[in-house]
Coordinates of C-alpha atoms in Angstrom, one line a residue:
M1373 CA 94.3 102.1 84.9
P1374 CA 94.4 105.6 83.4
N1375 CA 97.5 106.6 81.5
A1376 CA 98.5 103.0 81.2
L1377 CA 102.3 102.6 81.7
S1378 CA 104.6 99.9 80.8
S1379 CA 104.6 96.9 83.1
P1380 CA 105.5 96.4 85.9
L1381 CA 104.4 99.8 87.2
S1382 CA 106.9 101.6 89.5
R1383 CA 105.5 103.4 92.6
R1384 CA 105.7 106.7 91.1
G1385 CA 104.2 105.2 87.8
V1386 CA 101.1 104.2 89.9
L1387 CA 100.9 107.6 91.4
A1388 CA 101.1 109.2 88.1
A1389 CA 98.4 107.0 86.6
G1390 CA 96.0 108.2 89.3
G1391 CA 95.7 105.2 91.5
A1392 CA 97.6 106.4 94.5
V1393 CA 97.6 109.8 96.1
G1394 CA 100.7 110.2 98.2
L1395 CA 103.6 108.5 99.8
G1396 CA 104.5 108.5 103.4
V1397 CA 103.9 110.4 106.6
A1398 CA 106.3 113.0 107.3
L1399 CA 109.9 111.8 107.6
A1400 CA 113.0 113.1 108.8
A1401 CA 114.1 113.8 105.3
C1402 CA 111.2 115.9 104.4
G1403 CA 111.2 119.6 104.3
S1404 CA 109.6 121.6 107.0
G1405 CA 108.8 125.2 107.4
D1406 CA 111.9 125.7 109.5
D1407 CA 114.1 124.1 107.0
G1408 CA 113.8 127.1 104.6
A1409 CA 115.5 129.4 107.0
K1410 CA 118.8 128.2 106.2
D1411 CA 118.1 129.0 102.5
A1412 CA 117.2 132.8 103.4
D1413 CA 120.8 133.8 102.8
A1414 CA 121.0 131.9 99.6
G1415 CA 119.4 134.5 97.5
A1416 CA 116.5 136.1 99.0
G1417 CA 117.4 139.6 100.5
A1418 CA 115.3 142.1 102.3
G1419 CA 112.0 142.7 100.4
G1420 CA 112.8 139.2 98.5
D1421 CA 115.1 140.6 96.0
A1422 CA 117.7 137.9 95.0
K1423 CA 121.3 138.9 95.9
A1424 CA 124.0 139.2 93.1
G1425 CA 126.7 136.8 93.0
P1426 CA 126.7 132.9 93.7
W1427 CA 123.2 131.3 94.4
S1428 CA 122.6 128.1 96.2
F1429 CA 119.5 126.2 97.5
E1430 CA 119.3 123.1 99.6
D1431 CA 116.4 120.9 98.4
D1432 CA 114.5 118.2 100.1
R1433 CA 116.8 115.5 99.0
G1434 CA 119.4 117.2 101.2
E1435 CA 121.2 118.2 98.0
T1436 CA 122.4 121.6 97.3
A1437 CA 122.0 123.3 93.8
K1438 CA 124.7 125.9 93.0
A1439 CA 125.1 128.5 90.3
D1440 CA 127.3 131.5 89.6
S1441 CA 124.2 133.7 89.7
V1442 CA 120.5 133.5 90.3
P1443 CA 119.0 131.2 87.8
K1444 CA 116.9 132.8 85.0
S1445 CA 116.4 129.9 82.5
I1446 CA 114.3 127.8 84.7
V1447 CA 112.4 124.6 83.8
A1448 CA 110.0 122.9 86.0
F1449 CA 107.4 120.3 86.5
T1450 CA 104.1 121.9 85.5
G1451 CA 102.5 122.1 89.1
T1452 CA 105.8 123.4 90.4
A1453 CA 106.2 126.0 87.7
A1454 CA 102.5 127.1 88.6
A1455 CA 103.4 127.6 92.2
L1456 CA 106.5 129.5 91.3
H1457 CA 104.2 131.7 88.9
D1458 CA 102.2 132.7 92.1
Y1459 CA 105.2 134.0 93.7
G1460 CA 106.1 135.9 90.6
I1461 CA 108.9 133.6 89.2
E1462 CA 108.5 132.7 85.6
V1463 CA 109.9 129.5 84.0
K1464 CA 111.0 128.9 80.3
G1465 CA 109.9 125.3 79.9
V1466 CA 107.7 122.8 81.6
F1467 CA 107.2 119.0 81.6
G1468 CA 104.2 117.1 82.9
P1469 CA 100.4 117.5 82.4
T1470 CA 100.2 121.0 80.8
T1471 CA 97.4 120.9 78.2
T1472 CA 94.5 118.6 77.7
K1473 CA 93.4 116.8 74.4
D1474 CA 91.4 119.9 73.3
G1475 CA 94.5 122.2 73.9
K1476 CA 93.3 123.9 77.0
P1477 CA 95.4 124.3 80.1
D1478 CA 95.5 121.2 82.3
I1479 CA 94.3 121.6 86.0
Q1480 CA 98.0 121.3 87.1
A1481 CA 98.9 124.3 85.1
G1482 CA 97.2 126.8 87.5
D1483 CA 97.5 130.4 86.1
L1484 CA 100.5 129.5 83.8
D1485 CA 100.1 130.9 80.4
V1486 CA 100.8 127.7 78.6
T1487 CA 101.3 129.4 75.3
K1488 CA 104.3 131.2 76.7
V1489 CA 106.2 128.1 77.8
E1490 CA 108.1 125.4 76.0
I1491 CA 106.3 122.1 76.7
L1492 CA 108.9 119.5 76.9
G1493 CA 106.5 116.6 77.7
N1494 CA 102.8 116.5 78.3
V1495 CA 102.4 112.9 79.5
W1496 CA 104.2 110.4 81.8
G1497 CA 107.5 109.2 80.2
E1498 CA 107.8 112.3 77.8
F1499 CA 110.6 114.8 78.1
N1500 CA 112.3 116.2 75.0
V1501 CA 115.9 116.4 76.0
E1502 CA 117.0 118.4 72.8
K1503 CA 114.3 121.1 73.5
Y1504 CA 115.5 121.2 77.1
A1505 CA 119.1 121.7 76.1
A1506 CA 118.1 124.2 73.6
L1507 CA 116.6 126.4 76.4
A1508 CA 120.1 126.6 77.9
P1509 CA 118.7 125.8 81.5
D1510 CA 120.1 127.2 84.5
L1511 CA 117.8 125.2 86.8
L1512 CA 115.5 122.3 86.8
V1513 CA 112.9 122.1 89.4
T1514 CA 110.4 119.3 90.2
A1515 CA 108.5 117.5 92.9
Q1516 CA 109.5 114.3 94.9
W1517 CA 106.9 111.8 95.7
V1518 CA 109.2 108.9 96.3
E1519 CA 112.4 109.6 98.1
G1520 CA 115.3 110.1 95.6
E1521 CA 113.0 110.1 92.4
L1522 CA 112.4 113.3 90.4
W1523 CA 108.7 113.7 89.4
Y1524 CA 108.0 113.2 85.6
V1525 CA 111.8 113.0 84.9
P1526 CA 112.0 109.7 82.8
E1527 CA 114.5 107.2 84.3
Q1528 CA 115.7 106.4 80.9
S1529 CA 117.0 110.0 80.1
K1530 CA 117.5 111.2 83.8
D1531 CA 121.2 111.1 83.6
K1532 CA 121.5 113.2 80.3
I1533 CA 119.0 115.7 81.8
L1534 CA 120.8 116.2 85.1
K1535 CA 124.1 116.7 83.4
L1536 CA 122.7 120.0 81.8
A1537 CA 121.8 122.0 84.9
P1538 CA 121.5 121.9 88.5
S1539 CA 118.2 120.4 90.0
V1540 CA 115.9 121.0 93.0
A1541 CA 113.3 118.5 94.2
L1542 CA 110.7 119.4 96.7
W1543 CA 108.6 116.9 98.6
A1544 CA 105.0 116.7 97.5
A1545 CA 104.0 113.7 99.5
E1546 CA 106.0 113.1 102.8
T1547 CA 105.0 116.4 104.2
T1548 CA 102.0 118.5 104.8
V1549 CA 100.6 121.4 102.9
P1550 CA 101.9 124.3 105.1
K1551 CA 105.2 122.8 105.0
A1552 CA 105.2 122.3 101.1
V1553 CA 103.8 125.8 100.7
Q1554 CA 106.7 127.2 102.7
R1555 CA 109.4 125.2 100.9
H1556 CA 108.0 126.4 97.5
A1557 CA 108.1 130.0 99.0
D1558 CA 111.6 129.6 100.2
L1559 CA 112.8 128.5 96.7
A1560 CA 110.8 131.3 95.1
G1561 CA 112.5 133.7 97.5
S1562 CA 115.9 132.6 96.8
L1563 CA 115.2 133.1 93.0
G1564 CA 114.1 136.8 93.7
A1565 CA 110.5 136.6 94.6
D1566 CA 109.2 139.4 96.8
L1567 CA 107.6 137.3 99.8
K1568 CA 106.6 140.5 101.5
S1569 CA 104.4 141.7 98.6
A1570 CA 100.8 142.3 99.3
K1571 CA 99.8 139.5 96.8
V1572 CA 101.8 136.9 98.9
T1573 CA 100.8 138.2 102.3
D1574 CA 97.3 138.5 101.4
A1575 CA 97.1 135.0 99.9
K1576 CA 98.8 133.7 103.2
A1577 CA 96.1 135.6 105.3
R1578 CA 93.3 133.8 103.2
F1579 CA 95.0 130.4 103.6
E1580 CA 95.2 130.8 107.4
K1581 CA 91.5 132.0 107.6
A1582 CA 90.5 129.0 105.2
A1583 CA 92.5 126.7 107.5
G1584 CA 90.7 128.1 110.6
R1585 CA 87.3 127.5 108.9
L1586 CA 87.9 123.9 108.0
R1587 CA 88.9 123.3 111.6
A1588 CA 85.7 124.8 112.8
A1589 CA 83.7 122.9 110.2
A1590 CA 85.2 119.5 111.2
K1591 CA 84.7 120.3 114.9
S1592 CA 80.9 121.1 114.3
K1593 CA 80.3 117.9 112.3
P1594 CA 82.4 115.2 114.0
E1595 CA 80.0 112.5 112.5
I1596 CA 80.8 113.2 108.9
R1597 CA 83.1 110.7 107.2
V1598 CA 85.0 111.5 104.1
L1599 CA 86.3 108.8 101.6
V1600 CA 89.3 109.8 99.3
G1601 CA 88.7 108.1 96.0
S1602 CA 90.2 107.8 92.4
A1603 CA 88.6 105.9 89.7
S1604 CA 89.8 104.0 86.6
Q1605 CA 87.7 101.9 84.1
D1606 CA 88.4 98.7 86.0
L1607 CA 89.1 99.8 89.6
F1608 CA 88.2 102.3 92.3
Y1609 CA 91.0 103.3 94.7
V1610 CA 90.4 104.3 98.3
S1611 CA 93.3 106.1 99.8
L1612 CA 94.6 106.2 103.4
A1613 CA 94.4 109.9 104.3
K1614 CA 97.6 110.1 106.4
M1615 CA 99.7 109.1 103.4
S1616 CA 99.3 112.3 101.4
A1617 CA 100.2 116.0 102.2
D1618 CA 96.7 117.5 101.7
T1619 CA 94.7 114.8 103.5
L1620 CA 97.1 114.4 106.3
Y1621 CA 96.8 118.2 106.9
F1622 CA 93.0 117.9 106.7
Q1623 CA 93.3 115.2 109.5
E1624 CA 95.4 117.6 111.5
L1625 CA 92.6 120.1 111.2
G1626 CA 90.0 117.5 112.4
V1627 CA 88.5 116.0 109.2
K1628 CA 87.5 112.3 109.9
F1629 CA 88.4 109.8 107.0
V1630 CA 87.5 106.5 106.0
E1631 CA 90.5 104.1 106.6
P1632 CA 90.8 101.4 104.0
K1633 CA 92.7 98.1 104.3
V1634 CA 95.6 99.2 102.1
N1635 CA 97.7 96.8 100.0
S1636 CA 101.2 95.9 100.6
Q1637 CA 102.6 99.2 99.4
G1638 CA 100.5 100.8 102.3
F1639 CA 98.9 103.8 100.2
F1640 CA 95.6 102.6 98.9
E1641 CA 93.1 99.8 98.6
E1642 CA 91.9 98.7 95.2
L1643 CA 88.3 97.7 94.9
S1644 CA 86.4 96.2 92.1
W1645 CA 83.3 98.3 91.0
E1646 CA 81.1 95.6 92.4
N1647 CA 82.5 96.3 95.7
I1648 CA 82.8 100.1 96.1
D1649 CA 80.3 100.2 98.7
K1650 CA 82.7 98.5 101.1
Y1651 CA 83.2 101.7 103.2
P1652 CA 80.3 104.0 104.3
A1653 CA 80.9 107.6 103.7
D1654 CA 79.1 110.7 103.7
I1655 CA 81.4 112.7 101.4
I1656 CA 83.5 111.4 98.6
M1657 CA 86.6 113.5 97.4
M1658 CA 87.4 112.3 93.9
D1659 CA 90.8 112.7 92.2
N1660 CA 90.5 115.6 89.9
R1661 CA 93.6 114.9 87.7
S1662 CA 93.0 114.3 84.0
S1663 CA 94.5 110.8 84.5
A1664 CA 91.6 109.8 86.5
L1665 CA 87.9 109.3 85.4
Q1666 CA 85.7 112.0 86.7
P1667 CA 82.3 111.6 88.4
D1668 CA 80.4 112.6 85.1
A1669 CA 82.1 109.6 83.4
L1670 CA 80.9 107.1 86.1
T1671 CA 77.0 107.4 85.5
S1672 CA 77.1 104.0 83.6
K1673 CA 78.3 102.3 86.6
P1674 CA 75.3 101.3 88.7
T1675 CA 77.1 100.7 92.0
W1676 CA 78.4 104.2 91.8
A1677 CA 75.0 105.6 91.5
R1678 CA 73.9 103.7 94.5
L1679 CA 76.3 105.1 97.0
P1680 CA 74.7 107.3 99.6
A1681 CA 77.1 110.2 99.1
V1682 CA 76.4 110.1 95.4
K1683 CA 72.7 110.0 95.7
A1684 CA 72.9 113.0 98.3
G1685 CA 75.1 115.1 95.9
Q1686 CA 77.9 115.0 98.3
V1687 CA 80.8 114.2 95.9
V1688 CA 83.5 116.8 95.6
P1689 CA 86.7 117.4 93.5
R1690 CA 89.9 116.5 95.3
V1691 CA 93.0 118.5 94.0
T1692 CA 95.3 115.4 94.3
E1693 CA 98.5 117.3 93.2
P1694 CA 98.1 120.8 94.9
I1695 CA 99.9 123.6 93.4
Y1696 CA 101.9 124.6 96.4
S1697 CA 101.3 128.3 96.9
Y1698 CA 99.1 130.0 99.5
D1699 CA 97.0 131.4 96.5
K1700 CA 96.0 128.0 95.2
C1701 CA 95.8 126.1 98.5
A1702 CA 93.5 128.5 100.2
P1703 CA 90.6 127.5 98.1
I1704 CA 91.2 123.9 98.5
L1705 CA 90.6 124.5 102.3
D1706 CA 87.6 126.6 101.9
D1707 CA 86.0 124.1 99.5
L1708 CA 86.3 121.3 101.7
A1709 CA 85.1 123.4 104.7
A1710 CA 82.0 124.4 102.7
A1711 CA 81.3 120.5 101.7
I1712 CA 81.4 119.6 105.4
E1713 CA 79.3 122.6 106.4
K1714 CA 76.5 121.5 104.0
A1715 CA 76.9 117.7 104.3
R1716 CA 74.3 115.6 106.2
K1717 CA 75.0 112.3 107.7
V1718 CA 73.9 109.7 104.9
A1719 CA 76.2 106.5 105.4

């Protein structure tokens, strides 16, 4: 597997390594678009300005982070920091995939200026607690893929980390894209973002237009089947669409997906490279994270080259860990809509 971790792999370790792409259909514990309303008075005033005085925010664990004033020294998982940036909230430090081996911004960094943030860890299991403490953090923010677990916060140092500042965790899996985007907007608003700004409202309008386009594309070509894949050197993973925020939402919009026979965890099926033609597909969406092998690295595998979707040029990137802002999610919907509009039945 990419980014090999110590054995045995935890469920979130498998997720980070690129094999799985989400956990669980929406549960009662997950955030929703309505959940954020109760946080509106926790810091976001008219026009989005944070109120003076005490600050609080109830996260998707059901825990409430509190501070004497609106947090300013914020440290966040890279993708979450990128979402806050899109709403105008900047962080001082990040952890998680931030830069690639050549020093360029990782795909999960979005529009963050990675030269202006303290990188506390760039890979799974890496989090420099001393550097974190030196930032005098007011708030730690990350995602939640497995209930109760903080994404990219190492288990062995979690207690030390959580003693230094309040924390907020937002669902990245047991939810859908609109709900996740709304929850990130709720948090940004509580931290002082102007959610009524033209930048935010225009991005939301683009998102809603793109969702309509994807719905129309799926309706016009109901025969097209999409496979959700992720590649490692030894295995090819086929994921169950309803188990992840993005693909569950695509399903709600009408996209038809291949349904693999998942393993005991229920999220994906592992296939050997000899058997990757098990499921006929017209479009293949490939995990775009740096932890997964990309299509241009698979040319030496003959079974890959023989897949109908590959031969037809109908392989597209999949943003497996979306940056949950309207600005970053609108293109994801547009890109899939365009792929379906152009696709022909090949499987």
